[in-house]
Short mmCIF file of C-alpha atoms in Angstrom, two decimals:
data_model
loop_
_atom_site.label_atom_id
_atom_site.label_comp_id
_atom_site.label_asym_id
_atom_site.label_seq_id
_atom_site.Cartn_x
_atom_site.Cartn_y
_atom_site.Cartn_z
CA UNK A 1 -35.79 54.03 -16.67
CA UNK A 2 -35.27 51.92 -13.68
CA UNK A 3 -36.21 48.90 -15.70
CA UNK A 4 -33.96 49.78 -18.24
CA UNK A 5 -30.94 49.86 -15.55
CA UNK A 6 -32.15 46.58 -14.10
CA UNK A 7 -32.10 45.18 -17.30
CA UNK A 8 -28.63 46.35 -18.41
CA UNK A 9 -27.20 45.13 -14.50
CA UNK A 10 -28.67 41.62 -15.45
CA UNK A 11 -27.14 41.57 -18.86
CA UNK A 12 -23.85 42.59 -17.57
CA UNK A 13 -24.06 40.02 -14.76
CA UNK A 14 -25.42 37.31 -17.12
CA UNK A 15 -22.28 37.92 -19.33
CA UNK A 16 -19.89 37.91 -16.49
CA UNK A 17 -21.27 34.46 -15.34
CA UNK A 18 -21.21 32.97 -18.79
CA UNK A 19 -17.50 34.09 -19.11
CA UNK A 20 -16.59 32.07 -15.93
CA UNK A 21 -14.37 29.20 -16.81
CA UNK A 22 -14.30 25.89 -15.36
CA UNK A 23 -11.71 23.11 -15.94
CA UNK A 24 -12.76 19.61 -14.83
CA UNK A 25 -9.62 17.06 -14.27
CA UNK A 26 -10.83 13.66 -14.22
CA UNK A 27 -8.63 11.95 -11.35
CA UNK A 28 -7.99 8.30 -10.78
CA UNK A 29 -8.72 8.22 -7.00
CA UNK A 30 -9.40 9.68 -3.65
CA UNK A 31 -6.73 11.67 -2.06
CA UNK A 32 -5.90 10.16 1.43
CA UNK A 33 -5.70 13.70 2.79
CA UNK A 34 -5.98 17.17 1.78
CA UNK A 35 -2.96 18.71 3.40
CA UNK A 36 0.28 17.80 1.53
CA UNK A 37 2.17 17.06 4.96
CA UNK A 38 0.12 13.99 5.39
CA UNK A 39 0.00 12.29 2.00
CA UNK A 40 2.68 9.91 0.30
CA UNK A 41 0.95 9.14 -3.02
CA UNK A 42 0.73 11.17 -6.28
CA UNK A 43 -3.13 11.20 -6.16
CA UNK A 44 -2.96 13.15 -2.84
CA UNK A 45 -0.01 15.46 -4.07
CA UNK A 46 -2.04 16.32 -7.01
CA UNK A 47 -5.12 17.16 -4.92
CA UNK A 48 -3.06 19.28 -2.48
CA UNK A 49 -0.73 21.01 -5.09
CA UNK A 50 -3.24 23.76 -6.28
CA UNK A 51 -3.58 25.27 -2.78
CA UNK A 52 0.00 25.32 -1.41
CA UNK A 53 3.66 26.82 -2.28
CA UNK A 54 6.70 25.72 -0.80
CA UNK A 55 10.13 27.66 -0.22
CA UNK A 56 11.67 26.25 -3.38
CA UNK A 57 9.89 24.36 -6.33
CA UNK A 58 10.56 22.54 -9.34
CA UNK A 59 10.10 24.52 -12.64
CA UNK A 60 7.42 23.21 -14.51
CA UNK A 61 7.95 20.35 -16.77
CA UNK A 62 11.53 19.67 -15.15
CA UNK A 63 13.52 18.90 -11.97
CA UNK A 64 15.09 22.48 -11.79
CA UNK A 65 14.93 24.34 -8.69
CA UNK A 66 13.56 27.73 -8.64
CA UNK A 67 12.46 30.18 -6.13
CA UNK A 68 9.04 30.07 -4.64
CA UNK A 69 8.08 31.61 -1.20
CA UNK A 70 11.88 32.15 -0.69
CA UNK A 71 13.03 34.42 -3.17
CA UNK A 72 16.47 33.48 -2.42
CA UNK A 73 18.86 31.62 -0.28
CA UNK A 74 22.42 30.76 0.91
CA UNK A 75 24.39 27.80 1.86
CA UNK A 76 27.27 27.63 4.43
CA UNK A 77 30.44 26.55 3.12
CA UNK A 78 30.04 23.50 5.06
CA UNK A 79 26.73 22.37 3.47
CA UNK A 80 24.90 22.47 6.63
CA UNK A 81 23.20 25.87 7.21
CA UNK A 82 20.65 27.30 4.72
CA UNK A 83 19.14 30.74 5.28
CA UNK A 84 16.01 31.46 3.23
CA UNK A 85 14.78 35.05 2.42
CA UNK A 86 11.20 35.23 2.19
CA UNK A 87 9.30 36.75 -0.53
CA UNK A 88 7.17 39.78 0.80
CA UNK A 89 3.41 40.43 -0.32
CA UNK A 90 2.39 36.78 -0.25
CA UNK A 91 -1.04 36.41 1.04
CA UNK A 92 -2.67 33.37 2.55
CA UNK A 93 -6.29 32.02 1.48
CA UNK A 94 -9.32 32.81 3.53
CA UNK A 95 -11.49 30.06 5.13
CA UNK A 96 -14.84 29.59 6.76
CA UNK A 97 -14.58 31.88 10.03
CA UNK A 98 -10.86 32.74 9.00
CA UNK A 99 -9.86 35.82 7.49
CA UNK A 100 -5.96 36.41 7.30
CA UNK A 101 -4.86 39.44 8.81
CA UNK A 102 -1.13 39.46 7.71
CA UNK A 103 1.09 38.21 5.03
CA UNK A 104 3.21 35.13 5.04
CA UNK A 105 6.32 35.55 7.07
CA UNK A 106 9.09 33.45 8.87
CA UNK A 107 6.38 32.23 11.73
CA UNK A 108 4.41 30.25 8.95
CA UNK A 109 7.70 28.58 7.71
CA UNK A 110 8.84 27.59 11.14
CA UNK A 111 5.45 26.31 12.12
CA UNK A 112 5.09 24.47 8.87
CA UNK A 113 8.20 22.48 9.36
CA UNK A 114 8.37 22.35 13.13
CA UNK A 115 4.94 20.61 13.12
CA UNK A 116 6.33 17.71 11.15
CA UNK A 117 9.97 17.87 12.95
CA UNK A 118 9.15 18.08 16.57
CA UNK A 119 7.06 15.56 18.25
CA UNK A 120 6.37 17.76 21.14
CA UNK A 121 4.67 20.43 18.86
CA UNK A 122 1.25 20.99 19.59
CA UNK A 123 0.08 20.30 16.35
CA UNK A 124 2.28 17.33 15.73
CA UNK A 125 -0.21 14.77 16.88
CA UNK A 126 -3.35 16.54 15.74
CA UNK A 127 -4.13 14.32 12.82
CA UNK A 128 -3.84 10.80 13.17
CA UNK A 129 -1.37 9.21 10.45
CA UNK A 130 1.43 11.29 11.14
CA UNK A 131 3.95 12.64 8.83
CA UNK A 132 5.11 9.61 6.96
CA UNK A 133 6.84 11.37 4.03
CA UNK A 134 9.17 13.64 6.39
CA UNK A 135 10.08 10.55 8.12
CA UNK A 136 11.06 8.56 5.31
CA UNK A 137 13.23 11.01 3.88
CA UNK A 138 15.34 11.19 7.26
CA UNK A 139 14.56 14.49 7.85
CA UNK A 140 13.79 13.71 11.58
CA UNK A 141 17.70 12.81 12.23
CA UNK A 142 19.05 15.15 9.47
CA UNK A 143 17.57 18.55 10.83
CA UNK A 144 19.12 19.93 13.93
CA UNK A 145 17.54 23.39 14.18
CA UNK A 146 14.67 25.50 12.65
CA UNK A 147 14.89 28.88 13.54
CA UNK A 148 13.42 32.48 12.70
CA UNK A 149 16.18 35.06 11.95
CA UNK A 150 13.66 38.04 11.43
CA UNK A 151 10.24 38.46 9.89
CA UNK A 152 11.64 37.69 6.49
CA UNK A 153 14.39 35.08 6.92
CA UNK A 154 14.51 31.47 8.31
CA UNK A 155 17.74 29.15 9.12
CA UNK A 156 17.68 25.52 9.01
CA UNK A 157 20.72 23.93 10.20
CA UNK A 158 21.68 20.11 9.09
CA UNK A 159 23.35 17.62 11.36
CA UNK A 160 25.49 16.73 7.92
CA UNK A 161 25.55 17.99 4.59
CA UNK A 162 23.01 16.32 2.27
CA UNK A 163 23.20 16.70 -1.73
CA UNK A 164 19.18 16.32 -2.04
CA UNK A 165 18.21 18.58 0.78
CA UNK A 166 16.99 21.50 -1.41
CA UNK A 167 15.05 19.05 -3.82
CA UNK A 168 13.34 17.53 -0.64
CA UNK A 169 12.25 21.09 0.34
CA UNK A 170 10.63 21.39 -3.02
CA UNK A 171 8.43 18.16 -2.29
CA UNK A 172 4.65 18.84 -1.62
CA UNK A 173 5.19 17.62 2.01
CA UNK A 174 7.02 20.69 2.95
CA UNK A 175 4.31 23.03 1.80
CA UNK A 176 3.96 26.45 3.97
CA UNK A 177 0.66 26.49 5.95
CA UNK A 178 -0.65 29.49 7.87
CA UNK A 179 0.59 29.64 11.65
CA UNK A 180 -2.19 32.33 12.24
CA UNK A 181 -4.89 29.88 11.02
CA UNK A 182 -3.47 27.25 13.16
CA UNK A 183 -3.28 29.35 16.18
CA UNK A 184 -7.18 30.44 15.34
CA UNK A 185 -8.14 27.17 15.07
CA UNK A 186 -6.39 26.17 18.48
CA UNK A 187 -8.12 28.72 20.17
CA UNK A 188 -11.54 27.88 18.85
CA UNK A 189 -10.78 24.30 20.09
CA UNK A 190 -10.96 22.52 16.61
CA UNK A 191 -7.15 21.85 15.53
CA UNK A 192 -8.10 19.02 13.38
CA UNK A 193 -9.62 21.75 10.75
CA UNK A 194 -6.13 22.65 9.76
CA UNK A 195 -5.83 19.39 7.86
CA UNK A 196 -9.39 19.05 6.85
CA UNK A 197 -9.83 22.66 5.36
CA UNK A 198 -6.65 23.58 3.88
CA UNK A 199 -5.26 27.10 3.97
CA UNK A 200 -2.30 27.88 1.73
CA UNK A 201 -0.72 30.52 -0.47
CA UNK A 202 -1.31 28.62 -3.93
CA UNK A 203 -3.21 29.62 -6.98
CA UNK A 204 -6.64 28.06 -6.00
CA UNK A 205 -8.68 28.07 -2.83
CA UNK A 206 -10.26 24.89 -1.24
CA UNK A 207 -13.99 24.92 -1.84
CA UNK A 208 -14.93 21.38 -0.82
CA UNK A 209 -14.52 17.67 -0.84
CA UNK A 210 -16.81 14.90 -1.69
CA UNK A 211 -15.27 11.41 -1.33
CA UNK A 212 -15.57 9.44 -4.47
CA UNK A 213 -17.17 12.56 -6.25
CA UNK A 214 -15.08 15.43 -6.43
CA UNK A 215 -12.68 17.78 -4.76
CA UNK A 216 -13.37 21.45 -5.83
CA UNK A 217 -11.21 24.91 -5.82
CA UNK A 218 -11.94 28.44 -6.96
CA UNK A 219 -9.15 30.79 -8.23
CA UNK A 220 -7.49 33.12 -5.58
CA UNK A 221 -7.86 36.59 -6.31
CA UNK A 222 -4.83 37.50 -4.25
CA UNK A 223 -2.37 35.04 -5.65
CA UNK A 224 1.37 36.42 -5.66
CA UNK A 225 1.65 35.42 -9.19
CA UNK A 226 -1.61 36.70 -10.02
CA UNK A 227 -4.95 35.51 -10.71
CA UNK A 228 -5.39 32.41 -12.54
CA UNK A 229 -7.27 32.40 -15.93
CA UNK A 230 -9.44 29.40 -14.53
CA UNK A 231 -12.22 30.51 -12.34
CA UNK A 232 -13.15 26.95 -10.90
CA UNK A 233 -11.21 23.88 -10.94
CA UNK A 234 -12.89 20.27 -10.32
CA UNK A 235 -11.34 16.92 -9.62
CA UNK A 236 -13.65 14.48 -10.73
CA UNK A 237 -12.94 11.40 -8.95
CA UNK A 238 -13.11 8.49 -11.59
CA UNK A 239 -11.25 5.37 -10.75
CA UNK A 240 -12.10 3.40 -14.05
CA UNK A 241 -9.86 4.54 -16.99
CA UNK A 242 -12.72 3.62 -19.51
CA UNK A 243 -15.16 5.80 -17.72
CA UNK A 244 -12.75 8.78 -17.50
CA UNK A 245 -12.16 8.45 -21.39
CA UNK A 246 -16.12 8.54 -21.76
CA UNK A 247 -16.23 11.61 -19.72
CA UNK A 248 -13.23 13.12 -21.66
CA UNK A 249 -15.09 12.44 -25.12
CA UNK A 250 -18.16 14.02 -23.95
CA UNK A 251 -16.64 17.05 -22.64
CA UNK A 252 -17.82 16.31 -19.06
CA UNK A 253 -13.81 16.69 -18.39
CA UNK A 254 -11.57 18.46 -20.25
CA UNK A 255 -8.15 16.58 -18.67
CA UNK A 256 -7.91 12.90 -17.69
CA UNK A 257 -5.21 10.88 -16.29
CA UNK A 258 -3.96 7.47 -17.02
CA UNK A 259 -5.84 6.24 -20.14
CA UNK A 260 -5.43 2.66 -20.77
CA UNK A 261 -2.63 2.29 -23.16
CA UNK A 262 -4.58 0.38 -25.51
CA UNK A 263 -6.83 3.51 -25.99
CA UNK A 264 -4.01 5.93 -26.61
CA UNK A 265 -4.15 5.42 -30.56
CA UNK A 266 -8.14 6.16 -30.51
CA UNK A 267 -7.34 9.22 -28.25
CA UNK A 268 -4.78 10.55 -30.93
CA UNK A 269 -7.07 9.81 -33.77
CA UNK A 270 -9.89 11.84 -32.29
CA UNK A 271 -10.37 15.49 -33.86
CA UNK A 272 -11.37 16.85 -30.35
CA UNK A 273 -8.72 15.49 -28.26
CA UNK A 274 -4.88 15.73 -27.67
CA UNK A 275 -2.81 12.61 -26.61
CA UNK A 276 0.09 13.64 -24.47
CA UNK A 277 2.89 11.54 -23.82
CA UNK A 278 6.37 11.33 -22.23
CA UNK A 279 8.78 8.62 -20.68
CA UNK A 280 7.73 7.68 -17.10
CA UNK A 281 9.75 8.51 -14.26
CA UNK A 282 8.52 5.54 -12.58
CA UNK A 283 8.69 2.06 -11.38
CA UNK A 284 5.99 -0.63 -10.92
CA UNK A 285 6.73 -3.70 -8.92
CA UNK A 286 5.80 -6.60 -7.04
CA UNK A 287 6.63 -6.34 -3.39
CA UNK A 288 7.68 -9.27 -1.47
CA UNK A 289 7.40 -8.88 2.49
CA UNK A 290 10.76 -10.07 3.65
CA UNK A 291 9.39 -10.11 7.20
CA UNK A 292 6.65 -12.88 6.37
CA UNK A 293 7.58 -16.50 5.61
CA UNK A 294 8.36 -17.71 2.91
CA UNK A 295 9.43 -14.40 1.80
CA UNK A 296 11.90 -14.09 4.39
CA UNK A 297 13.68 -16.56 2.45
CA UNK A 298 15.79 -15.05 -0.50
CA UNK A 299 15.45 -18.36 -2.61
CA UNK A 300 11.81 -17.98 -2.34
CA UNK A 301 12.09 -14.44 -3.59
CA UNK A 302 14.48 -15.25 -6.49
CA UNK A 303 11.99 -17.96 -7.55
CA UNK A 304 9.18 -15.57 -7.76
CA UNK A 305 11.34 -13.24 -9.92
CA UNK A 306 12.19 -16.16 -12.07
CA UNK A 307 8.55 -17.19 -12.32
CA UNK A 308 7.04 -14.13 -13.57
CA UNK A 309 6.85 -13.46 -17.37
CA UNK A 310 7.46 -9.77 -17.32
CA UNK A 311 7.33 -9.61 -21.31
CA UNK A 312 3.98 -10.64 -21.29
CA UNK A 313 2.90 -8.30 -18.83
CA UNK A 314 4.36 -5.55 -20.80
CA UNK A 315 2.71 -6.65 -23.66
CA UNK A 316 -0.64 -7.48 -22.29
CA UNK A 317 -1.40 -4.67 -20.05
CA UNK A 318 1.28 -1.68 -21.05
CA UNK A 319 0.17 -2.61 -24.85
CA UNK A 320 4.11 -2.14 -25.12
CA UNK A 321 4.09 1.43 -23.99
CA UNK A 322 7.14 0.94 -21.75
CA UNK A 323 10.18 -1.28 -20.86
CA UNK A 324 10.69 -4.27 -18.71
CA UNK A 325 12.45 -3.72 -15.55
CA UNK A 326 15.13 -4.81 -13.71
CA UNK A 327 16.48 -2.15 -11.27
CA UNK A 328 14.63 -0.02 -8.56
CA UNK A 329 15.09 3.26 -10.51
CA UNK A 330 14.09 4.00 -14.10
CA UNK A 331 16.88 3.84 -17.08
CA UNK A 332 16.28 7.63 -17.63
CA UNK A 333 17.78 8.24 -13.99
CA UNK A 334 21.54 8.86 -13.60
CA UNK A 335 23.18 6.20 -11.55
CA UNK A 336 21.05 3.45 -13.40
CA UNK A 337 23.24 0.45 -13.42
CA UNK A 338 22.59 -1.23 -16.92
CA UNK A 339 25.37 -3.80 -16.12
CA UNK A 340 23.17 -5.77 -14.00
CA UNK A 341 21.64 -9.16 -15.47
CA UNK A 342 18.06 -9.54 -14.91
CA UNK A 343 16.50 -12.79 -13.46
CA UNK A 344 15.47 -15.00 -16.28
CA UNK A 345 11.98 -16.24 -17.03
CA UNK A 346 12.94 -19.76 -15.89
CA UNK A 347 9.84 -21.72 -14.36
CA UNK A 348 12.04 -24.85 -13.99
CA UNK A 349 14.93 -23.15 -11.87
CA UNK A 350 12.20 -21.60 -9.86
CA UNK A 351 10.50 -24.71 -8.73
CA UNK A 352 14.29 -26.10 -7.99
CA UNK A 353 14.86 -23.00 -5.72
CA UNK A 354 11.29 -23.67 -4.12
CA UNK A 355 12.26 -27.26 -3.32
CA UNK A 356 15.68 -26.04 -2.02
CA UNK A 357 13.95 -23.57 0.38
CA UNK A 358 11.95 -26.69 1.78
CA UNK A 359 8.63 -25.74 -0.31
CA UNK A 360 8.43 -28.93 -2.32
CA UNK A 361 4.76 -28.95 -1.93
CA UNK A 362 4.16 -25.28 -2.72
CA UNK A 363 2.63 -22.49 -0.34
CA UNK A 364 -0.66 -20.74 -0.07
CA UNK A 365 -0.49 -16.97 0.17
CA UNK A 366 -2.16 -13.74 -0.68
CA UNK A 367 -1.46 -11.33 -3.66
CA UNK A 368 -2.74 -7.83 -3.36
CA UNK A 369 -3.47 -5.60 -6.40
CA UNK A 370 -4.06 -1.92 -6.48
CA UNK A 371 -7.74 -0.83 -7.11
CA UNK A 372 -6.61 2.20 -9.02
CA UNK A 373 -4.78 2.62 -12.43
CA UNK A 374 -1.59 4.05 -12.26
CA UNK A 375 0.94 4.75 -14.84
CA UNK A 376 3.26 2.36 -13.48
CA UNK A 377 0.38 -0.22 -13.43
CA UNK A 378 -2.40 0.42 -15.74
CA UNK A 379 -4.57 -2.19 -14.63
CA UNK A 380 -3.70 -3.91 -11.08
CA UNK A 381 -6.10 -6.89 -11.43
CA UNK A 382 -4.95 -8.11 -14.65
CA UNK A 383 -1.28 -7.81 -13.76
CA UNK A 384 -2.19 -10.09 -10.53
CA UNK A 385 -3.95 -12.25 -12.50
CA UNK A 386 -0.78 -12.93 -15.01
CA UNK A 387 1.29 -12.99 -12.06
CA UNK A 388 -0.83 -15.67 -10.25
CA UNK A 389 -0.83 -17.85 -13.32
CA UNK A 390 2.78 -17.79 -13.39
CA UNK A 391 3.43 -18.56 -9.70
CA UNK A 392 0.97 -21.42 -9.90
CA UNK A 393 3.50 -23.12 -12.20
CA UNK A 394 6.05 -23.18 -9.36
CA UNK A 395 3.78 -24.44 -6.81
CA UNK A 396 2.73 -20.72 -5.18
CA UNK A 397 -0.96 -20.74 -4.71
CA UNK A 398 -1.88 -16.76 -4.78
CA UNK A 399 -5.58 -15.59 -3.67
CA UNK A 400 -6.07 -12.35 -5.18
CA UNK A 401 -7.10 -9.56 -2.90
CA UNK A 402 -7.74 -5.71 -2.91
CA UNK A 403 -9.09 -3.09 -0.75
CA UNK A 404 -10.11 0.74 -1.62
CA UNK A 405 -6.95 2.77 -2.45
CA UNK A 406 -6.55 4.43 1.03
CA UNK A 407 -7.01 1.18 2.86
CA UNK A 408 -4.71 -0.66 0.38
CA UNK A 409 -1.78 1.89 1.01
CA UNK A 410 -2.38 1.52 4.67
CA UNK A 411 -2.13 -2.38 4.63
CA UNK A 412 0.91 -2.17 2.50
CA UNK A 413 2.60 0.22 4.51
CA UNK A 414 1.94 -1.25 7.94
CA UNK A 415 3.46 -4.56 6.71
CA UNK A 416 0.54 -6.70 6.73
CA UNK A 417 0.39 -8.01 2.73
CA UNK A 418 2.74 -10.83 1.83
CA UNK A 419 2.87 -9.90 -1.82
CA UNK A 420 1.45 -6.89 -3.28
CA UNK A 421 1.79 -4.54 -6.50
CA UNK A 422 2.88 -1.12 -5.80
CA UNK A 423 4.65 1.36 -7.78
CA UNK A 424 6.40 5.02 -7.65
CA UNK A 425 6.77 7.78 -9.69
CA UNK A 426 9.94 10.16 -8.52
CA UNK A 427 9.36 13.18 -6.67
CA UNK A 428 12.44 14.90 -7.07
CA UNK A 429 14.61 13.86 -9.63
CA UNK A 430 17.24 12.29 -7.45
CA UNK A 431 18.23 8.73 -6.78
CA UNK A 432 17.80 9.02 -3.20
CA UNK A 433 14.11 9.51 -3.57
CA UNK A 434 13.95 5.75 -4.97
CA UNK A 435 16.85 3.95 -3.25
CA UNK A 436 16.17 5.39 0.46
CA UNK A 437 12.48 6.29 0.56
CA UNK A 438 11.51 2.85 -1.02
CA UNK A 439 14.02 0.45 0.15
CA UNK A 440 15.90 2.09 2.97
CA UNK A 441 15.62 0.93 6.63
CA UNK A 442 14.02 4.16 7.73
CA UNK A 443 11.30 3.63 5.52
CA UNK A 444 10.74 0.07 6.39
CA UNK A 445 9.03 1.23 9.76
CA UNK A 446 5.41 0.77 9.96
CA UNK A 447 3.78 3.41 7.72
CA UNK A 448 6.84 3.97 5.95
CA UNK A 449 7.09 3.43 1.80
CA UNK A 450 9.37 0.59 2.12
CA UNK A 451 6.64 -1.90 1.80
CA UNK A 452 8.89 -5.10 1.54
CA UNK A 453 9.97 -4.23 4.82
CA UNK A 454 13.51 -4.93 3.86
CA UNK A 455 16.47 -3.81 5.81
CA UNK A 456 19.66 -4.71 4.37
CA UNK A 457 22.86 -2.90 6.27
CA UNK A 458 25.32 -3.18 3.45
CA UNK A 459 22.57 -1.53 1.32
CA UNK A 460 21.90 1.09 3.85
CA UNK A 461 25.49 2.03 4.32
CA UNK A 462 25.96 2.67 0.65
CA UNK A 463 22.79 4.64 0.51
CA UNK A 464 23.47 6.70 3.45
CA UNK A 465 27.23 7.38 2.21
CA UNK A 466 25.65 8.51 -1.25
CA UNK A 467 23.63 11.40 0.41
CA UNK A 468 26.74 13.13 1.81
CA UNK A 469 29.06 12.20 -1.02
CA UNK A 470 30.70 15.39 -2.55
CA UNK A 471 30.57 14.68 -6.12
CA UNK A 472 27.74 13.13 -8.33
CA UNK A 473 30.35 10.77 -9.69
CA UNK A 474 30.93 9.39 -6.32
CA UNK A 475 27.18 9.10 -5.54
CA UNK A 476 26.69 7.54 -8.83
CA UNK A 477 29.20 4.80 -8.15
CA UNK A 478 27.69 4.20 -4.51
CA UNK A 479 24.19 3.53 -6.04
CA UNK A 480 25.54 1.26 -8.82
CA UNK A 481 26.69 -0.96 -5.82
CA UNK A 482 23.52 -0.55 -3.96
CA UNK A 483 21.30 -1.80 -7.17
CA UNK A 484 23.84 -5.08 -7.18
CA UNK A 485 22.75 -5.79 -3.56
CA UNK A 486 19.05 -5.02 -4.49
CA UNK A 487 19.19 -7.58 -7.18
CA UNK A 488 20.96 -10.06 -5.34
CA UNK A 489 18.70 -9.96 -2.18
CA UNK A 490 15.19 -9.62 -4.52
CA UNK A 491 12.95 -7.75 -2.14
CA UNK A 492 10.77 -6.79 -5.35
CA UNK A 493 10.00 -8.39 -8.57
CA UNK A 494 10.66 -4.95 -10.73
CA UNK A 495 8.19 -5.37 -13.59
CA UNK A 496 8.02 -2.39 -15.77
CA UNK A 497 8.94 1.31 -16.34
CA UNK A 498 5.71 2.70 -18.22
CA UNK A 499 5.15 5.58 -20.74
CA UNK A 500 2.73 8.03 -19.28
CA UNK A 501 -0.23 9.15 -21.34
CA UNK A 502 -2.55 11.76 -20.60
CA UNK A 503 -5.75 13.03 -22.66
CA UNK A 504 -7.13 16.56 -23.06
CA UNK A 505 -9.69 18.29 -24.72
CA UNK A 506 -8.21 20.69 -27.43
CA UNK A 507 -9.69 23.50 -25.71
CA UNK A 508 -6.87 23.17 -22.86
CA UNK A 509 -4.17 25.40 -23.32
CA UNK A 510 -0.89 26.01 -21.15
CA UNK A 511 -1.16 22.54 -19.56
CA UNK A 512 2.61 20.68 -19.51
CA UNK A 513 3.21 17.19 -18.48
CA UNK A 514 5.27 17.21 -15.39
CA UNK A 515 8.68 15.27 -15.64
CA UNK A 516 7.80 14.05 -11.87
CA UNK A 517 4.40 12.94 -12.63
CA UNK A 518 2.26 15.80 -11.03
CA UNK A 519 -0.58 17.75 -12.75
CA UNK A 520 0.03 21.42 -12.29
CA UNK A 521 -2.71 23.75 -13.06
CA UNK A 522 -1.22 27.01 -12.55
CA UNK A 523 -1.55 29.01 -15.97
CA UNK A 524 -3.86 26.74 -17.65
CA UNK A 525 -6.61 27.92 -19.52
CA UNK A 526 -9.50 27.10 -21.91
CA UNK A 527 -9.93 28.48 -25.37
CA UNK A 528 -13.49 29.45 -26.45
CA UNK A 529 -13.65 26.93 -29.36
CA UNK A 530 -13.97 23.26 -28.42
CA UNK A 531 -14.49 20.89 -31.49
CA UNK A 532 -16.88 18.76 -29.38
#
């Protein structure tokens, strides 16, 4: 009898284990951090998002704002005061040597925002690197106060009304962390663990990170929206798109990002796979460091713009899956100025500008290219090779350079690369997320996302006015004028707006491509049938 009971128990446990579901996502690179407050790349945001929630969030697949940890909010008539009513019953994750004793409340919201805003906050300088996105968005100057009203309400007061503020709160860097966890770690003398072992309220609990290999998560039983159908989520870090595709075909991963556009047709034709695609909300560009000679001369920057054959790059690298860029925002975003005439591909005119600028004998410089594939640049090295060949025709001799993705990003943001390939996928559906974050004077500081280090006061005035303009029509007109200045001053060579592809096994259900380029696993499941 005892053996029979044991046998039944083992069969039950075995059946349960067999039913456990693991979804493997082939990601393109290492996250620069696991706390979303510290990241600026989509790679880092994607790795952090399974673990966290914000006060408000974007509805999956759209830029529509919806309630999240705040179940409702009010905005004062002057647009400067926001009061958020918090959702009851929200639990934080456990962690090694930490078990939450209370629900999420106003203390956690105040802690999470104050940590970024207040330089005297005890957790502000815990991790080297700072809160670059918070700073680039101008929130240091915009916010006047962050206050606890009661256990279930938080008030944020602004120095001025700002149209994109709610959308900014929905971005990953404004995720809500546990103040109780932070206090526990501080008392234990290891405050840095707050960022190294994240604790959030999201659908998945952090379960470990091995650089260049995996980030692992497990479903959170206490998630406020309900437990996820996936038991284990694994990010398999696979920088090479060809290797990602091999893994997808072999069933070693069920989802992969950024296949080579040249492989799109093959994925679509494979009966075991699904090819997803959408118009990219992005821009790929060549940044010209305006604080380094010779790119501090607008004539050289214009010459570079005229030297590069963007059409050839689009055809060769993007396999035609996109459009040539002329502005810093995608044509699908409101306020896009289609009246601007792009620089022509004219090597002779470019050579004349180089002579006029005093560089008749040409120059030697460096051209940095991305070590990872991104939707806005599927193959950084190949794009750099094509650009270098074009630049050689006008006397610019460019040595190709690269580093690991995190080191590459730090180099560009520090302002130490003369020419560099970079790009952006919009984070909140507002033009400000391109115009100010990528080209504003605040973001030109060391560590900021304005990697051209360009600061034009006329441009800055237009973008700043657009933040507080009372109507979309007024904002649109200001942004259209800002694009004219951008074109004339040429701090970038805008290259392309790409179509975004994603490959999946047919067993994957419930996954939606995100309008903002993120990969969201809440509600995703695996069916029992996989036609491997």
